mmCIF file with all atom_site columns, C-alpha atoms in Angstrom:
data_model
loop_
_atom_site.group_PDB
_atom_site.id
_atom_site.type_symbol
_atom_site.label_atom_id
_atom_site.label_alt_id
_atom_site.label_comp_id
_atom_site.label_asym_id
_atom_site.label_entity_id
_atom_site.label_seq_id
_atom_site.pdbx_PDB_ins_code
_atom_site.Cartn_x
_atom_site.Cartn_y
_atom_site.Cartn_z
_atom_site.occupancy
_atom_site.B_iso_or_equiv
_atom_site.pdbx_formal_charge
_atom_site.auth_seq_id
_atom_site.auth_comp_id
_atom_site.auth_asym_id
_atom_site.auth_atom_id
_atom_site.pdbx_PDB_model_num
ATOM 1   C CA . UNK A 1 1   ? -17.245 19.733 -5.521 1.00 91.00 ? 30  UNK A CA 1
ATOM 2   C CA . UNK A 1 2   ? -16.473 18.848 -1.709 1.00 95.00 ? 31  UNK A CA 1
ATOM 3   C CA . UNK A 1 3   ? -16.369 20.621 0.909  1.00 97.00 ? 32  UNK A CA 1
ATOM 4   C CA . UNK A 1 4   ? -14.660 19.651 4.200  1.00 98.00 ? 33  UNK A CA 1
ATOM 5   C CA . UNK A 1 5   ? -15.232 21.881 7.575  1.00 97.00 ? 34  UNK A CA 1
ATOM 6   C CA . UNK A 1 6   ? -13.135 21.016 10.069 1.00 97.00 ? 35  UNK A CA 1
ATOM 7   C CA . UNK A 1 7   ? -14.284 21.733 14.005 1.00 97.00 ? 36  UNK A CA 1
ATOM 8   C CA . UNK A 1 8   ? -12.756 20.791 17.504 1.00 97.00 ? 37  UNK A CA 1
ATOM 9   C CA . UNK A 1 9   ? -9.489  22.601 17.710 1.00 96.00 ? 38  UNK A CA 1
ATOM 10  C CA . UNK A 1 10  ? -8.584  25.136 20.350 1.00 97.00 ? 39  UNK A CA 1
ATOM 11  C CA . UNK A 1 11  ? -6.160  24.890 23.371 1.00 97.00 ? 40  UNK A CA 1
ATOM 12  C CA . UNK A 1 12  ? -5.289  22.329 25.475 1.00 97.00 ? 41  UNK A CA 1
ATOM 13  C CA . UNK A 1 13  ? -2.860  22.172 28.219 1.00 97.00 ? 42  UNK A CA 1
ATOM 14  C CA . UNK A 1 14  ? 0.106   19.496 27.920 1.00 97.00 ? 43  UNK A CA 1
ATOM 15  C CA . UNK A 1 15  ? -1.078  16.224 29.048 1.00 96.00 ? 44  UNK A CA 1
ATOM 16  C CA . UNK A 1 16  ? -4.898  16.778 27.715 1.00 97.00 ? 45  UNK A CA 1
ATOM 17  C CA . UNK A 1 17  ? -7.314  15.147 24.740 1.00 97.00 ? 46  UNK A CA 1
ATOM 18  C CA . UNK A 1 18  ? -8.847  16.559 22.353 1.00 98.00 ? 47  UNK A CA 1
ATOM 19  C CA . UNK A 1 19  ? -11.331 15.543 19.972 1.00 98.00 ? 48  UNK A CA 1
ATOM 20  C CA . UNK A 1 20  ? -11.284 17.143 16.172 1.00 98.00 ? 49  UNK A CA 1
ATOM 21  C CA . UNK A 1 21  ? -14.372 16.020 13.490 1.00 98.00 ? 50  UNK A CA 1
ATOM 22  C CA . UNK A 1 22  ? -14.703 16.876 10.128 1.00 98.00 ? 51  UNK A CA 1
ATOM 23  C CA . UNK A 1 23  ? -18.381 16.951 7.910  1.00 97.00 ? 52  UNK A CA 1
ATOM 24  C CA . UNK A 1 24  ? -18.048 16.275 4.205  1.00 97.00 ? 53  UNK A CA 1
ATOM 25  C CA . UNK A 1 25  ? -20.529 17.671 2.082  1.00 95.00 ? 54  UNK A CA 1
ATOM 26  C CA . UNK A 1 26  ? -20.857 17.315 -1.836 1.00 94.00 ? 55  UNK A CA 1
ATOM 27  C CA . UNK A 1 27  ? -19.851 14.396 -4.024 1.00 91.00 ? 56  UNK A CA 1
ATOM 28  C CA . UNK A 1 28  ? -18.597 12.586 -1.566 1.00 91.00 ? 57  UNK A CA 1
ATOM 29  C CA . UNK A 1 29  ? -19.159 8.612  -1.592 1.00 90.00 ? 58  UNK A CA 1
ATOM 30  C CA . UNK A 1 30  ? -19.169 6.110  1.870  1.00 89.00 ? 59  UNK A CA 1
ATOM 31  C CA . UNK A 1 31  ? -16.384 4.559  -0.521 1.00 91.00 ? 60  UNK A CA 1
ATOM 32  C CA . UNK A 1 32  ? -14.413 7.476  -0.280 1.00 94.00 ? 61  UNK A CA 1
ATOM 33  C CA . UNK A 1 33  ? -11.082 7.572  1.670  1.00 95.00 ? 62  UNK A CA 1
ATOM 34  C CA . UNK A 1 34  ? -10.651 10.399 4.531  1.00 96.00 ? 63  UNK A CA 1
ATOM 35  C CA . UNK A 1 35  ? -7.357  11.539 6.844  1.00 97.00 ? 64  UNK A CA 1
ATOM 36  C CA . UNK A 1 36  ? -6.031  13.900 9.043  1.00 98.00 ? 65  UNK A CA 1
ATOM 37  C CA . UNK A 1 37  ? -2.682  15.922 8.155  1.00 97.00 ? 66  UNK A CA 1
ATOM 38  C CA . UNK A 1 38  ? -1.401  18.168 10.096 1.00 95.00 ? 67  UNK A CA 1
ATOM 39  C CA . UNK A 1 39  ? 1.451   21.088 9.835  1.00 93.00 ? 68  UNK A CA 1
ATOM 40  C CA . UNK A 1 40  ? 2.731   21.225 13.473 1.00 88.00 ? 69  UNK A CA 1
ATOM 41  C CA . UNK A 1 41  ? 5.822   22.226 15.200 1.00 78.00 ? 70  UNK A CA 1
ATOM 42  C CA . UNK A 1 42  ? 7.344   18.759 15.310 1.00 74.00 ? 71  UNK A CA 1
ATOM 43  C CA . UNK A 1 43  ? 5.869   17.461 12.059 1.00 81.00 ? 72  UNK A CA 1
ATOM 44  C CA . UNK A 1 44  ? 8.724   16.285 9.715  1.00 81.00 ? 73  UNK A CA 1
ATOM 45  C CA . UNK A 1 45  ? 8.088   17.680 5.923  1.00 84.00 ? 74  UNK A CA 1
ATOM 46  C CA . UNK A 1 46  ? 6.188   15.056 4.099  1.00 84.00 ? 75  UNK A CA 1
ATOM 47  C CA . UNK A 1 47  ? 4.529   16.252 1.089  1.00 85.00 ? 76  UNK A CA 1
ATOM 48  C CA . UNK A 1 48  ? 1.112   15.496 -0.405 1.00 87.00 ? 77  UNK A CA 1
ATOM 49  C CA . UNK A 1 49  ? -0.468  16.892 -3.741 1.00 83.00 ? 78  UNK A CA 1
ATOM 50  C CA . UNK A 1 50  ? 2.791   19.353 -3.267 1.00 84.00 ? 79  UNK A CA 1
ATOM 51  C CA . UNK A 1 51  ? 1.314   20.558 0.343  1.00 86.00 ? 80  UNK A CA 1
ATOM 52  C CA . UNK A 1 52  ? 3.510   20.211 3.152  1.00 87.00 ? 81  UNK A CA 1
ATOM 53  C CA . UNK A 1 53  ? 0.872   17.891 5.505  1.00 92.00 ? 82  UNK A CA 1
ATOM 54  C CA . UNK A 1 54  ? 2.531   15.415 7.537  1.00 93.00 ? 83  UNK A CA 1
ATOM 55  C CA . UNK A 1 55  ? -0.019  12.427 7.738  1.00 95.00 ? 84  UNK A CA 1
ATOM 56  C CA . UNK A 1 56  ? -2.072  11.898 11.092 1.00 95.00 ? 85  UNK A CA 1
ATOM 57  C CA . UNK A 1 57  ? -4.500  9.189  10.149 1.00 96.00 ? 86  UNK A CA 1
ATOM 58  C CA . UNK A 1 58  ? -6.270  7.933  7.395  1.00 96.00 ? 87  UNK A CA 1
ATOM 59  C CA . UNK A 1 59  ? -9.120  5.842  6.462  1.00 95.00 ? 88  UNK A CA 1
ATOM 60  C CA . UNK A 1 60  ? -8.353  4.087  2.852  1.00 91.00 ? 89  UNK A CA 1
ATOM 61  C CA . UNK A 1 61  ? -10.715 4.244  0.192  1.00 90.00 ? 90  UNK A CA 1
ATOM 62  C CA . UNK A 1 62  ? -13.568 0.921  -0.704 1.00 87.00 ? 91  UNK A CA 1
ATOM 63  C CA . UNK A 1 63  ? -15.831 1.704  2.226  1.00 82.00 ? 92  UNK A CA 1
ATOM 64  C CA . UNK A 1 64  ? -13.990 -1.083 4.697  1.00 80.00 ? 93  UNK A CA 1
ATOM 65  C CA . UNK A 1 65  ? -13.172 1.671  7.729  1.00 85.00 ? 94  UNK A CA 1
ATOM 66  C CA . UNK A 1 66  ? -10.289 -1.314 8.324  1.00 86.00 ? 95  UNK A CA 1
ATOM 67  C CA . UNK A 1 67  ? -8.055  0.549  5.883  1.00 91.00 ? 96  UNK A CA 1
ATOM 68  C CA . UNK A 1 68  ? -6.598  2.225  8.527  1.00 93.00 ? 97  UNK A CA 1
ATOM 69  C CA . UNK A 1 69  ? -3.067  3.839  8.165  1.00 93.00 ? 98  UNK A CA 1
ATOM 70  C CA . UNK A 1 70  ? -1.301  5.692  11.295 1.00 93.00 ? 99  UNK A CA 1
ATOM 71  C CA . UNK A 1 71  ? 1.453   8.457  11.017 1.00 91.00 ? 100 UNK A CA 1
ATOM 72  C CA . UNK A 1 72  ? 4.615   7.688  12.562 1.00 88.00 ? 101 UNK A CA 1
ATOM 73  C CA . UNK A 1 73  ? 5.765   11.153 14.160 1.00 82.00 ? 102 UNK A CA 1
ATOM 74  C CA . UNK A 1 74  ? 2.936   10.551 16.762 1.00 83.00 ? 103 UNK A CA 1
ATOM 75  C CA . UNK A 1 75  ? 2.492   7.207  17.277 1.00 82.00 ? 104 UNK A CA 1
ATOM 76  C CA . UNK A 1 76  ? 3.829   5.736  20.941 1.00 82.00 ? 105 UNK A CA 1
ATOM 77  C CA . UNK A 1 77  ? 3.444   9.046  21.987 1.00 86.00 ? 106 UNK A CA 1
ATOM 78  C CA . UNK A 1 78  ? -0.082  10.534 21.658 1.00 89.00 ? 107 UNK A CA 1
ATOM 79  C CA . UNK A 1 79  ? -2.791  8.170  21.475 1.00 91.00 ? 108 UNK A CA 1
ATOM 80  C CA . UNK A 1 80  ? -4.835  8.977  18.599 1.00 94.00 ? 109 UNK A CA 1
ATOM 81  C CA . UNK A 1 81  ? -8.257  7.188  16.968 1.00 95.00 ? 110 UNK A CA 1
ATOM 82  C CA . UNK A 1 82  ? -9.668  7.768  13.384 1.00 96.00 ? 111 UNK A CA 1
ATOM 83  C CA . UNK A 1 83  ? -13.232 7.144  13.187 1.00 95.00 ? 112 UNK A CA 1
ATOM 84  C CA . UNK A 1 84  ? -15.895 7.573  10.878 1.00 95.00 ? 113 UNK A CA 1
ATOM 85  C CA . UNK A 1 85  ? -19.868 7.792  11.436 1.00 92.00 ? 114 UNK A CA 1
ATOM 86  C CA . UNK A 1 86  ? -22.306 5.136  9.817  1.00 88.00 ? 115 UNK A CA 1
ATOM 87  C CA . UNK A 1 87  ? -23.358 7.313  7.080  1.00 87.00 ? 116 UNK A CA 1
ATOM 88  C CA . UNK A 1 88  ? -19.172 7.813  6.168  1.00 87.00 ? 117 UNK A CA 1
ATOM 89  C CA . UNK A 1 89  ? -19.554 12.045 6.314  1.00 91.00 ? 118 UNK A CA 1
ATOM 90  C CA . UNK A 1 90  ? -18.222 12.992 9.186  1.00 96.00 ? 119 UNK A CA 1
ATOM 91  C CA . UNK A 1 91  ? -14.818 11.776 10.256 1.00 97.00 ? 120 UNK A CA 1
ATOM 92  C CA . UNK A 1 92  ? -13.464 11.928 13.569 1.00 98.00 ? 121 UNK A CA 1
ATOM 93  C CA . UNK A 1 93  ? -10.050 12.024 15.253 1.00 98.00 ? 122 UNK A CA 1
ATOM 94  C CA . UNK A 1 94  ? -9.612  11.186 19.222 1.00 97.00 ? 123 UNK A CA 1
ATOM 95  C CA . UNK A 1 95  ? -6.062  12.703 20.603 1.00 97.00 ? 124 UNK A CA 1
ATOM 96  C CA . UNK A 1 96  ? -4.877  12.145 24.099 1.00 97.00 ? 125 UNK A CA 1
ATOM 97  C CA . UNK A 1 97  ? -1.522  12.848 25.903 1.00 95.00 ? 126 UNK A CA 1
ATOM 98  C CA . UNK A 1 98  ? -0.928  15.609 23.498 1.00 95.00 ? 127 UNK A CA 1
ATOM 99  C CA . UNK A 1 99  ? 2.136   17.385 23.996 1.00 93.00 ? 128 UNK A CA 1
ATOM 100 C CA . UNK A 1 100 ? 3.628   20.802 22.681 1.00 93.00 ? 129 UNK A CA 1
ATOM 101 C CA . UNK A 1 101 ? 5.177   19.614 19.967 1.00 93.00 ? 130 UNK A CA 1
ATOM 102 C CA . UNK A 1 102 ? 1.634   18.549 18.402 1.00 94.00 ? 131 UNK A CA 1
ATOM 103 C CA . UNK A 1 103 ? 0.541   22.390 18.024 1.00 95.00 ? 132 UNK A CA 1
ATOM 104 C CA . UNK A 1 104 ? -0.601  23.132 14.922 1.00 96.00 ? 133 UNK A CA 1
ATOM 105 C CA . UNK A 1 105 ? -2.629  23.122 12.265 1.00 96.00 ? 134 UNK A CA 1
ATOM 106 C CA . UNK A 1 106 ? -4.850  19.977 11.662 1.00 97.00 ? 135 UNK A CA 1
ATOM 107 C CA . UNK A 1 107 ? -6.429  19.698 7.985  1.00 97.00 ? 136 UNK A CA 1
ATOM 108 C CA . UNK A 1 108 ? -9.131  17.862 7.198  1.00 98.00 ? 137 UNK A CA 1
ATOM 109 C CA . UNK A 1 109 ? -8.614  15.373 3.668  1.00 97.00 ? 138 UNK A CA 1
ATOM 110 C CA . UNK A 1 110 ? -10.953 12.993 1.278  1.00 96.00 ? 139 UNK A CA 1
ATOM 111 C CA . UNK A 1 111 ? -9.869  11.135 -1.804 1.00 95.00 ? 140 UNK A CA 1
ATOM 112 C CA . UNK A 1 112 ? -13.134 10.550 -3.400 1.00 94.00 ? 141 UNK A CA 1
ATOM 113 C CA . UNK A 1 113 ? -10.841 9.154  -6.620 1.00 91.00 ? 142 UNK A CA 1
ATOM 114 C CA . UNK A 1 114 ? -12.431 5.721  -8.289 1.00 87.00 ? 143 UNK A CA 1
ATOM 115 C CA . UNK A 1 115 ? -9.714  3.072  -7.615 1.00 85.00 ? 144 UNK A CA 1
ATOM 116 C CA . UNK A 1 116 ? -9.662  -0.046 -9.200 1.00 83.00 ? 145 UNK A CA 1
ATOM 117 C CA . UNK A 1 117 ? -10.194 -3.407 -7.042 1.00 82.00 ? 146 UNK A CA 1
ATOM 118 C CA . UNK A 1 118 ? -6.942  -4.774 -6.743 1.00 85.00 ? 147 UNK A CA 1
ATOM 119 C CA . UNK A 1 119 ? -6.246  -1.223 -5.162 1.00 83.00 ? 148 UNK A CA 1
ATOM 120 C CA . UNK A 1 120 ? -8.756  -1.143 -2.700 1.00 84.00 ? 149 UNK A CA 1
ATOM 121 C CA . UNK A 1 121 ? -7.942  0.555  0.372  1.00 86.00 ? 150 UNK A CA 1
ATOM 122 C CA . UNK A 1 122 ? -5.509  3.490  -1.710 1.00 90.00 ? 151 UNK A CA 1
ATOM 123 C CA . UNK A 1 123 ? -5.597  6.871  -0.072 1.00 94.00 ? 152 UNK A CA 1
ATOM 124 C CA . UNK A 1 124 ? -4.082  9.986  -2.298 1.00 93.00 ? 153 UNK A CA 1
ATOM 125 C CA . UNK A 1 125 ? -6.744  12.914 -0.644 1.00 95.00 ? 154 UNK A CA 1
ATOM 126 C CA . UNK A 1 126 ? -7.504  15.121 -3.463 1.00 95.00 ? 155 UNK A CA 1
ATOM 127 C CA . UNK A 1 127 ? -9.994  17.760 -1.511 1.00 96.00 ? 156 UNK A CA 1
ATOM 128 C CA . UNK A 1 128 ? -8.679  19.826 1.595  1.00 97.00 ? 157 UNK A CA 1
ATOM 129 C CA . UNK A 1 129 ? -10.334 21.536 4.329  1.00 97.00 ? 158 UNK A CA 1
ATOM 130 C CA . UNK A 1 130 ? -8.981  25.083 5.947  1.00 97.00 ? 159 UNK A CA 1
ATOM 131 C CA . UNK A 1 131 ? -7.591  23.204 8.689  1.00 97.00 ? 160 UNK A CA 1
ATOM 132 C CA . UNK A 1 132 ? -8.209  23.627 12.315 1.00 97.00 ? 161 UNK A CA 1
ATOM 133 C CA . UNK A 1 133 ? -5.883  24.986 14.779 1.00 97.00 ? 162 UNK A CA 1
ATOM 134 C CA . UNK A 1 134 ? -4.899  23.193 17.445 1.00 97.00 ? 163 UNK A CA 1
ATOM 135 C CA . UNK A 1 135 ? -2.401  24.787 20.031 1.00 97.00 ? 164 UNK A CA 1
ATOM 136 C CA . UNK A 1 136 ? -1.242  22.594 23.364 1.00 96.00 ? 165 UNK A CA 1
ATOM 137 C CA . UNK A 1 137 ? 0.407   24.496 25.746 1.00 96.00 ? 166 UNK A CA 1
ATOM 138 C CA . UNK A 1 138 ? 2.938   23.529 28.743 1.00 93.00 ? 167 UNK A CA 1
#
């Protein structure tokens, strides 16, 4: 069992940052992979485990935090940083220049599958959090 809780949404005025973190609790390994999805007003449908989560960010699993993979509807646009804490439970994500478009709902994802090591760094999240709402106004 996992359980992700998602904190640091709210509103934010066009222009502005805002910081969203995530604790994992339960069987959750530091070789685990993590990500941010989001369902916002300009996300593009992109499906995962059949849920309609456009990818943000996303740490792959093996425990290297270099397995980092960005989502293109955001990127040259909002600056955004995935980030992890030394102990691997609590996953950050730093957005600035944030713009209408980017309200939503931000969720929260860990794939704490066992993956082979010629597929080290793999990300397929198989645990979801509520989702935090994030809502950027002009």
């Amino acid at each position: 069992q996992v359980n992700l809780v998602e904190s640091g949404g709210g509103s934010v005025q066009a222009g502005g940052s805002l910081k969203l973190s995530c604790e994992a609790m339960g069987s959750i390994s530091s070789r685990s992979g993590m990500g941010w999805h989001r369902h916002a007003a300009g996300s593009k449908r992109e499906l995962w485990q059949g849920l309609d989560r456009e990818l943000v960010a996303s740490i792959g699993s093996g425990g290297n935090d270099s397995y980092i993979t960005y989502g293109e509807s955001m990127k040259g646009r909002v600056t955004i940083s995935i980030s992890r804490d030394s102990a691997k439970t609590t996953l950050y994500l730093q957005m600035n220049s944030l713009n209408t478009e980017d309200s939503g709902v931000y969720y929260c994802a860990a794939d704490t599958r066992r993956y082979p090591a010629h597929l080290t760094g793999g990300y397929s999240p198989n645990h979801w959090g509520q989702g935090t709402q994030v809502t950027v106004s002009s």
